[in-house]
mmCIF file of C-alpha atoms and ligand atoms in Angstrom:
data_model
loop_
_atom_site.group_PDB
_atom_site.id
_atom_site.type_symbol
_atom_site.label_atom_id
_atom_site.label_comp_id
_atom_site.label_asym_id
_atom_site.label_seq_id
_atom_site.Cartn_x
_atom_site.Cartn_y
_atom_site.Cartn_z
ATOM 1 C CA UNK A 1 -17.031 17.653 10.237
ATOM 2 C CA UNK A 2 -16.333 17.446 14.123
ATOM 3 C CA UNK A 3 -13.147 14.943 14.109
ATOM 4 C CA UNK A 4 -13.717 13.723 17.592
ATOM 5 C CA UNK A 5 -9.711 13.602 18.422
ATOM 6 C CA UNK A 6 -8.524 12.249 15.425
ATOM 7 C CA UNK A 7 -4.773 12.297 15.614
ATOM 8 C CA UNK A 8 -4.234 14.088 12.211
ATOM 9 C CA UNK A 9 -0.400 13.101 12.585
ATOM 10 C CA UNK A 10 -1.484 9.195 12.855
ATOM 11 C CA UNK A 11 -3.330 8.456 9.996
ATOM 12 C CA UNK A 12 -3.177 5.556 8.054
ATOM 13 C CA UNK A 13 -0.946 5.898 4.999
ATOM 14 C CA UNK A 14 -2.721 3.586 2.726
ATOM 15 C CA UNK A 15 -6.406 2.305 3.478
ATOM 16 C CA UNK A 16 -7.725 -0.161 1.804
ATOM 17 C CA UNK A 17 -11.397 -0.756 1.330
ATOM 18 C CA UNK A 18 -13.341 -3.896 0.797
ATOM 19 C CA UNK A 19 -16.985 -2.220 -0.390
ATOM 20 C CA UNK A 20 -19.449 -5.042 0.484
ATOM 21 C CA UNK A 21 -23.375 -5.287 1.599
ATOM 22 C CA UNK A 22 -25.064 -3.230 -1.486
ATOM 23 C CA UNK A 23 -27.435 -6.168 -2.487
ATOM 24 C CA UNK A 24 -28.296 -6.545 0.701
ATOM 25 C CA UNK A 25 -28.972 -2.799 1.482
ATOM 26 C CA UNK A 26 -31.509 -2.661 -1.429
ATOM 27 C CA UNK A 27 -33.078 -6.258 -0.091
ATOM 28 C CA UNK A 28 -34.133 -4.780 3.039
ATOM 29 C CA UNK A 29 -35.759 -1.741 0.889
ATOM 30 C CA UNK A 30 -37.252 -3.890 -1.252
ATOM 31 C CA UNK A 31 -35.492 -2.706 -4.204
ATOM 32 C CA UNK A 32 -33.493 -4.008 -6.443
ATOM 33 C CA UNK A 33 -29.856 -5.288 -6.387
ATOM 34 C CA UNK A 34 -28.658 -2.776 -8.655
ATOM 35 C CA UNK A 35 -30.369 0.382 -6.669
ATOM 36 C CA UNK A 36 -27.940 -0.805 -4.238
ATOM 37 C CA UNK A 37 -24.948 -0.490 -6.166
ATOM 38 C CA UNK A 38 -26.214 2.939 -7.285
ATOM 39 C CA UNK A 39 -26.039 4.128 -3.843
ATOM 40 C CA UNK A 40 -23.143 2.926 -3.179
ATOM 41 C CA UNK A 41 -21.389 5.745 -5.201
ATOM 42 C CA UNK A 42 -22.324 8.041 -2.876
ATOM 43 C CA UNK A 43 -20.387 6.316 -0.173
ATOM 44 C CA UNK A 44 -17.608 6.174 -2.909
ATOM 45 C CA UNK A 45 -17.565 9.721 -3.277
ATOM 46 C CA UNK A 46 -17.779 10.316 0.815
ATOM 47 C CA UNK A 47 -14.732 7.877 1.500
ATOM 48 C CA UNK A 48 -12.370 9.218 -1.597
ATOM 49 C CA UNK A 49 -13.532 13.339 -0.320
ATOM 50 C CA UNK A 50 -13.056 12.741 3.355
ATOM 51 C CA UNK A 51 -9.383 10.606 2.508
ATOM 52 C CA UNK A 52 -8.237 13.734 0.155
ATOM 53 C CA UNK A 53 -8.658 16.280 2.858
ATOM 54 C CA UNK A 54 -7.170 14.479 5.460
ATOM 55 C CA UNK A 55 -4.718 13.569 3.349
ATOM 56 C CA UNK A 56 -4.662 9.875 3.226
ATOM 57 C CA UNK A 57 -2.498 8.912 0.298
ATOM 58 C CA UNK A 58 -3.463 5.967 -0.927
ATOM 59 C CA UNK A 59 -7.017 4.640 -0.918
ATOM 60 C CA UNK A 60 -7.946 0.969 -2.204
ATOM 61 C CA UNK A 61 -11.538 0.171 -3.476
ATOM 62 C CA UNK A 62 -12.274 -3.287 -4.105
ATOM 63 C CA UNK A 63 -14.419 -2.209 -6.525
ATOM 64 C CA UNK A 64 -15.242 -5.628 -8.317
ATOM 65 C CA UNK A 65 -13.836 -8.983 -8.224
ATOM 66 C CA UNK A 66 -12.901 -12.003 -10.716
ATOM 67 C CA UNK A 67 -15.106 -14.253 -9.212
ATOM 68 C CA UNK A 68 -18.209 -11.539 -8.910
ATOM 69 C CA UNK A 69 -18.281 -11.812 -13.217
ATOM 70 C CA UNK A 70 -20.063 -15.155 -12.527
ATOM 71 C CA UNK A 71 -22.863 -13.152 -11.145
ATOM 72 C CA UNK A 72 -26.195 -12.369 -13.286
ATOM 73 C CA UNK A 73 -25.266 -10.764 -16.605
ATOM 74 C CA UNK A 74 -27.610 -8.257 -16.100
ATOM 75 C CA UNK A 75 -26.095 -7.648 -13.027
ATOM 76 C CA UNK A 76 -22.571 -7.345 -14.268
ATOM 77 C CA UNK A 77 -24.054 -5.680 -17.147
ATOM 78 C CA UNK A 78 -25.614 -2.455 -14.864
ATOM 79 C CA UNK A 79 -22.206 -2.469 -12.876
ATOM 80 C CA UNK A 80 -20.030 -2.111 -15.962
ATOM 81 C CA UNK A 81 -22.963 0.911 -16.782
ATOM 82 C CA UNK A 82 -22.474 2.516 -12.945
ATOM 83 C CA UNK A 83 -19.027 2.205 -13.333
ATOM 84 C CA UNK A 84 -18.723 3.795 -16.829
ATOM 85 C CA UNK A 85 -20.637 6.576 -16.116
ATOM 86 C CA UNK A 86 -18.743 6.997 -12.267
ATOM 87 C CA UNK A 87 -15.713 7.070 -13.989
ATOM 88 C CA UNK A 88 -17.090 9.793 -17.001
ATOM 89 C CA UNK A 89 -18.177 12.098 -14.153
ATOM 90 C CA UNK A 90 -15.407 12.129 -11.120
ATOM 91 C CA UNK A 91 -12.938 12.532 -13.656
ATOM 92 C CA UNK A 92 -12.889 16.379 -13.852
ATOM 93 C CA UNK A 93 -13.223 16.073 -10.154
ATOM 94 C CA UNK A 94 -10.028 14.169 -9.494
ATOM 95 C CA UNK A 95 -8.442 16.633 -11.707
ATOM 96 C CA UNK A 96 -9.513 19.353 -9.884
ATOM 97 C CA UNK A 97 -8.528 17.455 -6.562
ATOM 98 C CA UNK A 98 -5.442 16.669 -7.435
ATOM 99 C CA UNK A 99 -6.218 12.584 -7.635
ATOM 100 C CA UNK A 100 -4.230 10.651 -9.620
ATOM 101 C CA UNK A 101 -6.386 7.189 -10.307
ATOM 102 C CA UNK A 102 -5.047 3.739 -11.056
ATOM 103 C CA UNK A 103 -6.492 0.762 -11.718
ATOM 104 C CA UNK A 104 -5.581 -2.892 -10.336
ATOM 105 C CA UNK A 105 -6.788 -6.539 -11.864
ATOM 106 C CA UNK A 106 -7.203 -8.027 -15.603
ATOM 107 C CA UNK A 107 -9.174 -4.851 -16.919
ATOM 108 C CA UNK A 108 -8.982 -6.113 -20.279
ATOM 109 C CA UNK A 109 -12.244 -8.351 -19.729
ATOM 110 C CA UNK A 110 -13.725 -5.320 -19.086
ATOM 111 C CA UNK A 111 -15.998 -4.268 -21.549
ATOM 112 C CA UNK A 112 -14.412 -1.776 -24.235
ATOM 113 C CA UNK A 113 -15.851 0.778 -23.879
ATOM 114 C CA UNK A 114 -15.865 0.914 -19.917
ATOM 115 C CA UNK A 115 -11.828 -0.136 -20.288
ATOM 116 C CA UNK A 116 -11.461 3.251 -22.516
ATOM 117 C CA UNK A 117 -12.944 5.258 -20.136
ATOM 118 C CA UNK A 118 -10.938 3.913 -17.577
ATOM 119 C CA UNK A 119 -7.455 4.431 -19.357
ATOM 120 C CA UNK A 120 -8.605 8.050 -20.117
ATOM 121 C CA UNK A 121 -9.189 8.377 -16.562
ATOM 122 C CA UNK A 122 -5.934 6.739 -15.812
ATOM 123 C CA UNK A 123 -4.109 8.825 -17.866
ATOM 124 C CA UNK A 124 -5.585 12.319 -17.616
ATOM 125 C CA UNK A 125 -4.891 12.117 -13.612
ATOM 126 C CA UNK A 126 -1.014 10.335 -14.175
ATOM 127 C CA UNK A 127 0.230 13.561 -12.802
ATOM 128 C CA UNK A 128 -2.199 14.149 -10.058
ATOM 129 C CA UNK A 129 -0.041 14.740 -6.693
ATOM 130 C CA UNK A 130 -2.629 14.992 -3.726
ATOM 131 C CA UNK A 131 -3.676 11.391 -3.546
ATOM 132 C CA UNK A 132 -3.616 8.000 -5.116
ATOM 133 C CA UNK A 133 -7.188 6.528 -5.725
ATOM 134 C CA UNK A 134 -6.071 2.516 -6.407
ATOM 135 C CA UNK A 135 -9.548 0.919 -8.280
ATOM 136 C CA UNK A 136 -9.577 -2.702 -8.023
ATOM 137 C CA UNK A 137 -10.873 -4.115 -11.209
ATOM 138 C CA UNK A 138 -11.575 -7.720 -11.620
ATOM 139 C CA UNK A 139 -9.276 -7.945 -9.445
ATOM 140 C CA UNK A 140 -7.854 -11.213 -7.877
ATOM 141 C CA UNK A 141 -5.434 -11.723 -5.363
ATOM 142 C CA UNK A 142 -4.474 -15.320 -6.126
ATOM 143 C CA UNK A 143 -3.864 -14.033 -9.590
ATOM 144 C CA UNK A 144 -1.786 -11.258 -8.747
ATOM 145 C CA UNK A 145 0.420 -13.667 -7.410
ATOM 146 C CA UNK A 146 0.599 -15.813 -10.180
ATOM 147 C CA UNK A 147 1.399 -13.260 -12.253
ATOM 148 C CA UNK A 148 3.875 -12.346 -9.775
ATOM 149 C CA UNK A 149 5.927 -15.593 -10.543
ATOM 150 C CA UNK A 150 5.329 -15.895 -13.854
ATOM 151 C CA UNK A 151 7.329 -12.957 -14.015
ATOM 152 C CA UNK A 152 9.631 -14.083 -11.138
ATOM 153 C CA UNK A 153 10.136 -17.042 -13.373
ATOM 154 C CA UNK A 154 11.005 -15.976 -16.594
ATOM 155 C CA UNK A 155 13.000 -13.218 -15.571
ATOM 156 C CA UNK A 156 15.341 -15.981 -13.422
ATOM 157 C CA UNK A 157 14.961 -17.810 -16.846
ATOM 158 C CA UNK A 158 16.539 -15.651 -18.781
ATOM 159 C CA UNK A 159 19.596 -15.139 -16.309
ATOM 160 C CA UNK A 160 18.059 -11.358 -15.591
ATOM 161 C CA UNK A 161 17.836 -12.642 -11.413
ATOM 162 C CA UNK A 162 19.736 -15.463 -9.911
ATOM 163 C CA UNK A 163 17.078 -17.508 -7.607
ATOM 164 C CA UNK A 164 19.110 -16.959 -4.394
ATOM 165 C CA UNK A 165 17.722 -13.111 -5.223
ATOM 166 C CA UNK A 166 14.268 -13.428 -4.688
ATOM 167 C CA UNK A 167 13.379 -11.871 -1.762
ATOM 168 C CA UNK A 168 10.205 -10.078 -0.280
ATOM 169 C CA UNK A 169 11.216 -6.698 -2.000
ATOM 170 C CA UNK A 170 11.527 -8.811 -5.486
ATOM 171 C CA UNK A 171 8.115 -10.258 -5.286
ATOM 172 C CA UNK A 172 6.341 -7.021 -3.946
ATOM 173 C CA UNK A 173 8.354 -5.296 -7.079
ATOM 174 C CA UNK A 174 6.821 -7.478 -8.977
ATOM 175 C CA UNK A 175 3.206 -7.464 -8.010
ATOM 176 C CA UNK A 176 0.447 -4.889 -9.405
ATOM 177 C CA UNK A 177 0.820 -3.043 -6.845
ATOM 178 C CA UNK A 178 4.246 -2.414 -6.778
ATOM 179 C CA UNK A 179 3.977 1.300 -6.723
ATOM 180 C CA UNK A 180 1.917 1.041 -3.275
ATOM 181 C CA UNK A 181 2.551 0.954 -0.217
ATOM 182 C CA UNK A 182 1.255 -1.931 1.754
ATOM 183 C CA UNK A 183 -2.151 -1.024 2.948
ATOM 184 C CA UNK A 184 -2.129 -0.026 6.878
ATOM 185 C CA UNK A 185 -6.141 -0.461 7.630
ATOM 186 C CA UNK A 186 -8.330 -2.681 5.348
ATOM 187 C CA UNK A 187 -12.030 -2.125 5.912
ATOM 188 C CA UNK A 188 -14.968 -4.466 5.162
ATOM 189 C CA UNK A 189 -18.011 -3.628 5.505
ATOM 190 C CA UNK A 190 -21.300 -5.790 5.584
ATOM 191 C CA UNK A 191 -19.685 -8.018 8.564
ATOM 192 C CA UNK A 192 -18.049 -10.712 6.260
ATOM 193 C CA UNK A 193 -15.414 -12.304 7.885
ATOM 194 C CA UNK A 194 -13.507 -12.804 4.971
ATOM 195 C CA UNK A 195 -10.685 -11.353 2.104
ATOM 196 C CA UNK A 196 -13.030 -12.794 -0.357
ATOM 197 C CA UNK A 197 -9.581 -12.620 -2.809
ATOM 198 C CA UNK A 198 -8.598 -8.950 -2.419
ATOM 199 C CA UNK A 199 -4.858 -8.281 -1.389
ATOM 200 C CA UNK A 200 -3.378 -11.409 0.098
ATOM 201 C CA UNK A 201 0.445 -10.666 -0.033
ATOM 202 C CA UNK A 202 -0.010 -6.790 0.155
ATOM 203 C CA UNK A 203 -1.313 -7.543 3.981
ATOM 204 C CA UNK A 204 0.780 -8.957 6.513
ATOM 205 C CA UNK A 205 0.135 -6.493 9.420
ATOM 206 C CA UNK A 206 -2.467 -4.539 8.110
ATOM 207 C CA UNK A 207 -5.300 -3.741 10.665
ATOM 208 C CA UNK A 208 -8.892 -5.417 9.639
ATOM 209 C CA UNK A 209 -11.513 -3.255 10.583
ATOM 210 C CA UNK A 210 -15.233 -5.328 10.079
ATOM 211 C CA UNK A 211 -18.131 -3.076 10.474
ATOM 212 C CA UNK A 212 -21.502 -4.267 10.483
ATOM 213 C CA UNK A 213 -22.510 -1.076 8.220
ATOM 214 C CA UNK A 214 -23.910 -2.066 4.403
ATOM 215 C CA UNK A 215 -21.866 -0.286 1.978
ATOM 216 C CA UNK A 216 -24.456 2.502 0.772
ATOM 217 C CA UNK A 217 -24.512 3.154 4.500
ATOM 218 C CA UNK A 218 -20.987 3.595 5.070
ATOM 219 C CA UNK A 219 -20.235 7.525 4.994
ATOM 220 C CA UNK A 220 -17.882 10.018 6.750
ATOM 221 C CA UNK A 221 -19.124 9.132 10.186
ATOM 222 C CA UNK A 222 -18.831 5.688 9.468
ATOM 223 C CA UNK A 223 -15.132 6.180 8.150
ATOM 224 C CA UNK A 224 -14.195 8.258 11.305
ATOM 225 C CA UNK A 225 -15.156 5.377 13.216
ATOM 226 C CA UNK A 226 -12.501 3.299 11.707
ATOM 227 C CA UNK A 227 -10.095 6.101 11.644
ATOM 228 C CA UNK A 228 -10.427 6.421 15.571
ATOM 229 C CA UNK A 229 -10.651 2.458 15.458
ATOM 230 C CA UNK A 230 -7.543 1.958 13.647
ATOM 231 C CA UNK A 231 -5.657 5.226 16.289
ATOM 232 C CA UNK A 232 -6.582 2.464 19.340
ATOM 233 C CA UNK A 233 -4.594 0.092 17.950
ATOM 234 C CA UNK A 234 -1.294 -0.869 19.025
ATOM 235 C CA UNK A 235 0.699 -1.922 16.166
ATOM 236 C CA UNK A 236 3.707 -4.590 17.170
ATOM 237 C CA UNK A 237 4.724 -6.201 14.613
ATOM 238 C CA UNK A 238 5.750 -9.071 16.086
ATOM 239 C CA UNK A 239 7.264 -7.136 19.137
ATOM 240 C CA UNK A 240 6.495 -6.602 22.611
ATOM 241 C CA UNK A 241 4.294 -3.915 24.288
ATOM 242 C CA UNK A 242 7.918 -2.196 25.766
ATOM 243 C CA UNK A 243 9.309 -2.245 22.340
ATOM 244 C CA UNK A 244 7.398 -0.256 20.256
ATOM 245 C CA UNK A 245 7.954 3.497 20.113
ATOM 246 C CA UNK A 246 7.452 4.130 16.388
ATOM 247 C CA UNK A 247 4.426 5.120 14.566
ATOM 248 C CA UNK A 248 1.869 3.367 13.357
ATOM 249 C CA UNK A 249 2.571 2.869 9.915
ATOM 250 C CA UNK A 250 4.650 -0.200 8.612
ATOM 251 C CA UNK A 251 7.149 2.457 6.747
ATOM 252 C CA UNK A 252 10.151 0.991 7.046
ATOM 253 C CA UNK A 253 8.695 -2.043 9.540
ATOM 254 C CA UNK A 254 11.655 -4.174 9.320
ATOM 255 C CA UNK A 255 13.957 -2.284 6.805
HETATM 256 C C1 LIG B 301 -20.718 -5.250 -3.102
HETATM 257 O O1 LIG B 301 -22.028 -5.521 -2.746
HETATM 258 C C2 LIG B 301 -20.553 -4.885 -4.555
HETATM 259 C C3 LIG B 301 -19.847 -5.889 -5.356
HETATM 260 C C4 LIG B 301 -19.352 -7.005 -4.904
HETATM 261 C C5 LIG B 301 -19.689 -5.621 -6.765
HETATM 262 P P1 LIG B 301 -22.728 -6.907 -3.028
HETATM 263 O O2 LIG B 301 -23.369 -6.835 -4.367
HETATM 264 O O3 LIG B 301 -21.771 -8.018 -2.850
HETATM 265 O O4 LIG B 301 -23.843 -6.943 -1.905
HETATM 266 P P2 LIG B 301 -24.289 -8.172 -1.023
HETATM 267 O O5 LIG B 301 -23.048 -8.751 -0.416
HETATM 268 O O6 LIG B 301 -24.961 -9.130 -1.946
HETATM 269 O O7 LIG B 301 -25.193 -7.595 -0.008
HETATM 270 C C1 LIG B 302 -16.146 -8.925 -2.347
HETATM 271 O O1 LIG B 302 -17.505 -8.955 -2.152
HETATM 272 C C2 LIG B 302 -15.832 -8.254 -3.642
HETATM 273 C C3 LIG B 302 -16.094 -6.827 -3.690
HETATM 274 C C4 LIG B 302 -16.565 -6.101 -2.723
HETATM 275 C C5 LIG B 302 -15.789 -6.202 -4.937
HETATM 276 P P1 LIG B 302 -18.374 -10.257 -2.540
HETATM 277 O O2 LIG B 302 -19.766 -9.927 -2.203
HETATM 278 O O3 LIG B 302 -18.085 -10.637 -3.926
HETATM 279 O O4 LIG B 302 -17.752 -11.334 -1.549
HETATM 280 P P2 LIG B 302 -18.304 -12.735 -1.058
HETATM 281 O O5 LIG B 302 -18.778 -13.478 -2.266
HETATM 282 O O6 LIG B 302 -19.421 -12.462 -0.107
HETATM 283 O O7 LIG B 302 -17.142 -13.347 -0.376
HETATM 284 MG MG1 LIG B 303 -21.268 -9.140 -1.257
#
C-alpha cells in the first residue's frame, strides 16, 4: 500500500479504536443488523494487519460494551456467535503474527463457551512479542474505575498503601489496563460525538479522530487517513507552541 508520507518514525504507540456504525451500514443495504456486524470483521482484520506491519504496538477494539447487552437477545446472541467463531479462526493467525491478545471488561458474563475460547486465545498468544491486540469485552469505563478503588480501598484498608500514596501511577496500576500504555489516537467511527463508556481515565491527551466512515467501511485507506490525521497534530500537553520539541507520544509526558 502507497503510504502517502507517513512518518514511519511517528506513529502512534497505542491506538485505540471505538468500532461503531455496523447497524447502520446494513440499514442502508437493506440488510440486516447482524450482516453488518459480519462485515465488520473484515475491517477488524484490515486495522489489526495494517497496525502489525507498521508496527503499532498496542491496538484497542471496543469490541462490545456493558450497556450494548441490553440490546435484542438475538442480537447479542449472533455477536457472541461472530465473536466465537472470530476468535476460533485468527487465533493461528496471531500466532503466526506474533500477536499476543488480551482481553479488557467483565468477560465472565460472557457466554461459556465464547469466554473459553477467549482464554485459549488469551493464553496461546501470552508470549506473542510483535504486537498487543487489547479486546474490549463488556467493557465499561465507569466500571473500570470502580474497580479501580475498590481495590485502592481495600488495599489502604489493610495498611498495604497509606492514602497520602495514591497517586496517578497507583490508580493507572490499578486499572485493567495497567499493562498499557495510555492510548495516543482513539478513533470513532460512524460520526458519534461521544466515548459512549470506553476508556475514560486511560485518555487525558489522547487525540480523537471522528470519521464519518461506518465501521464495515473503515479499511486500510481509511486507517491511513487517521494515521496522517493524527502526524498533523501538534501535541502540547498543556504547553506552548515554542515548547514542544519531543515526539508525539505521551511516553514519559510529565515523568
Ligand atoms: C457497532 O455497531 C457494534 C457494536 C456496538 C457491538 P452498531 O451495532 O452500534 O451500529 P449502529 O451504531 O447501530 O449503526
Ligand atoms: C459503542 O457503540 C460501543 C462499541 C462500539 C462496542 P454504541 O453503538 O453502543 O454507542 P452508542 O449507544 O451509540 O453511544
Ligand atoms: Mg452504534
Amino acid at each position: 500500500m502507497n503510504l502517502r508520507g507517513l512518518d514511519k518514525s511517528r506513529l502512534p504507540r497505542h491506538v485505540a479504536i471505538i468500532m461503531d456504525g455496523n447497524g447502520r451500514w446494513a440499514r442502508l443495504r437493506g440488510k440486516g443488523r447482524i450482516e453488518g456486524h459480519r462485515r465488520g470483521r473484515a475491517s477488524v482484520r484490515a486495522v489489526v494487519e495494517m497496525s502489525r506491519k507498521l508496527g503499532i504496538p498496542y491496538l484497542s477494539l471496543y469490541a462490545f460494551s456493558t450497556e450494548n447487552w441490553l440490546r435484542p437477545k438475538e442480537e447479542v446472541h449472533a455477536l457472541m456467535g461472530l465473536l466465537e467463531h472470530y476468535l476460533a479462526v485468527e487465533q493461528p493467525k496471531m500466532m503466526r503474527h506474533g500477536i499476543r491478545l488480551l482481553a479488557i471488561g467483565d468477560k465472565y458474563r460472557l457466554p461459556p463457551p465464547v469466554l473459553r475460547t477467549l482464554e485459549r486465545a488469551v493464553k496461546a498468544t501470552q508470549k506473542n512479542q510483535g504486537m498487543t491486540v487489547v479486546l474490549a469485552l463488556s467493557y465499561s469505563g465507569r466500571d473500570d474505575i470502580v474497580r479501580m478503588v475498590q481495590a485502592v480501598a481495600r488495599e489502604a484498608k489493610e495498611g498495604a498503601c497509606a492514602i497520602e500514596d495514591i497517586n496517578e501511577e497507583v490508580i493507572s496500576a490499578h486499572m485493567e489496563t495497567r499493562s498499557i500504555p495510555d492510548p495516543d489516537l482513539l478513533i470513532r467511527t460512524s460520526g458519534e460525538m461521544r466515548i459512549s463508556n470506553f476508556f475514560l481515565w486511560q485518555i487525558p491527551y489522547t487525540e480523537l479522530y471522528i470519521t464519518p466512515t461506518l465501521w464495515p467501511d473503515f479499511r486500510e485507506e481509511e486507517y491511513l487517513q487517521a494515521l496522517l490525521e493524527f502526524q498533523r497534530r501538534r501535541r502540547r500537553f498543556g504547553r506552548t507552541d515554542e515548547q514542544i520539541t519531543q515526539p508525539l507520544c505521551s511516553v514519559g509526558r510529565n515523568r
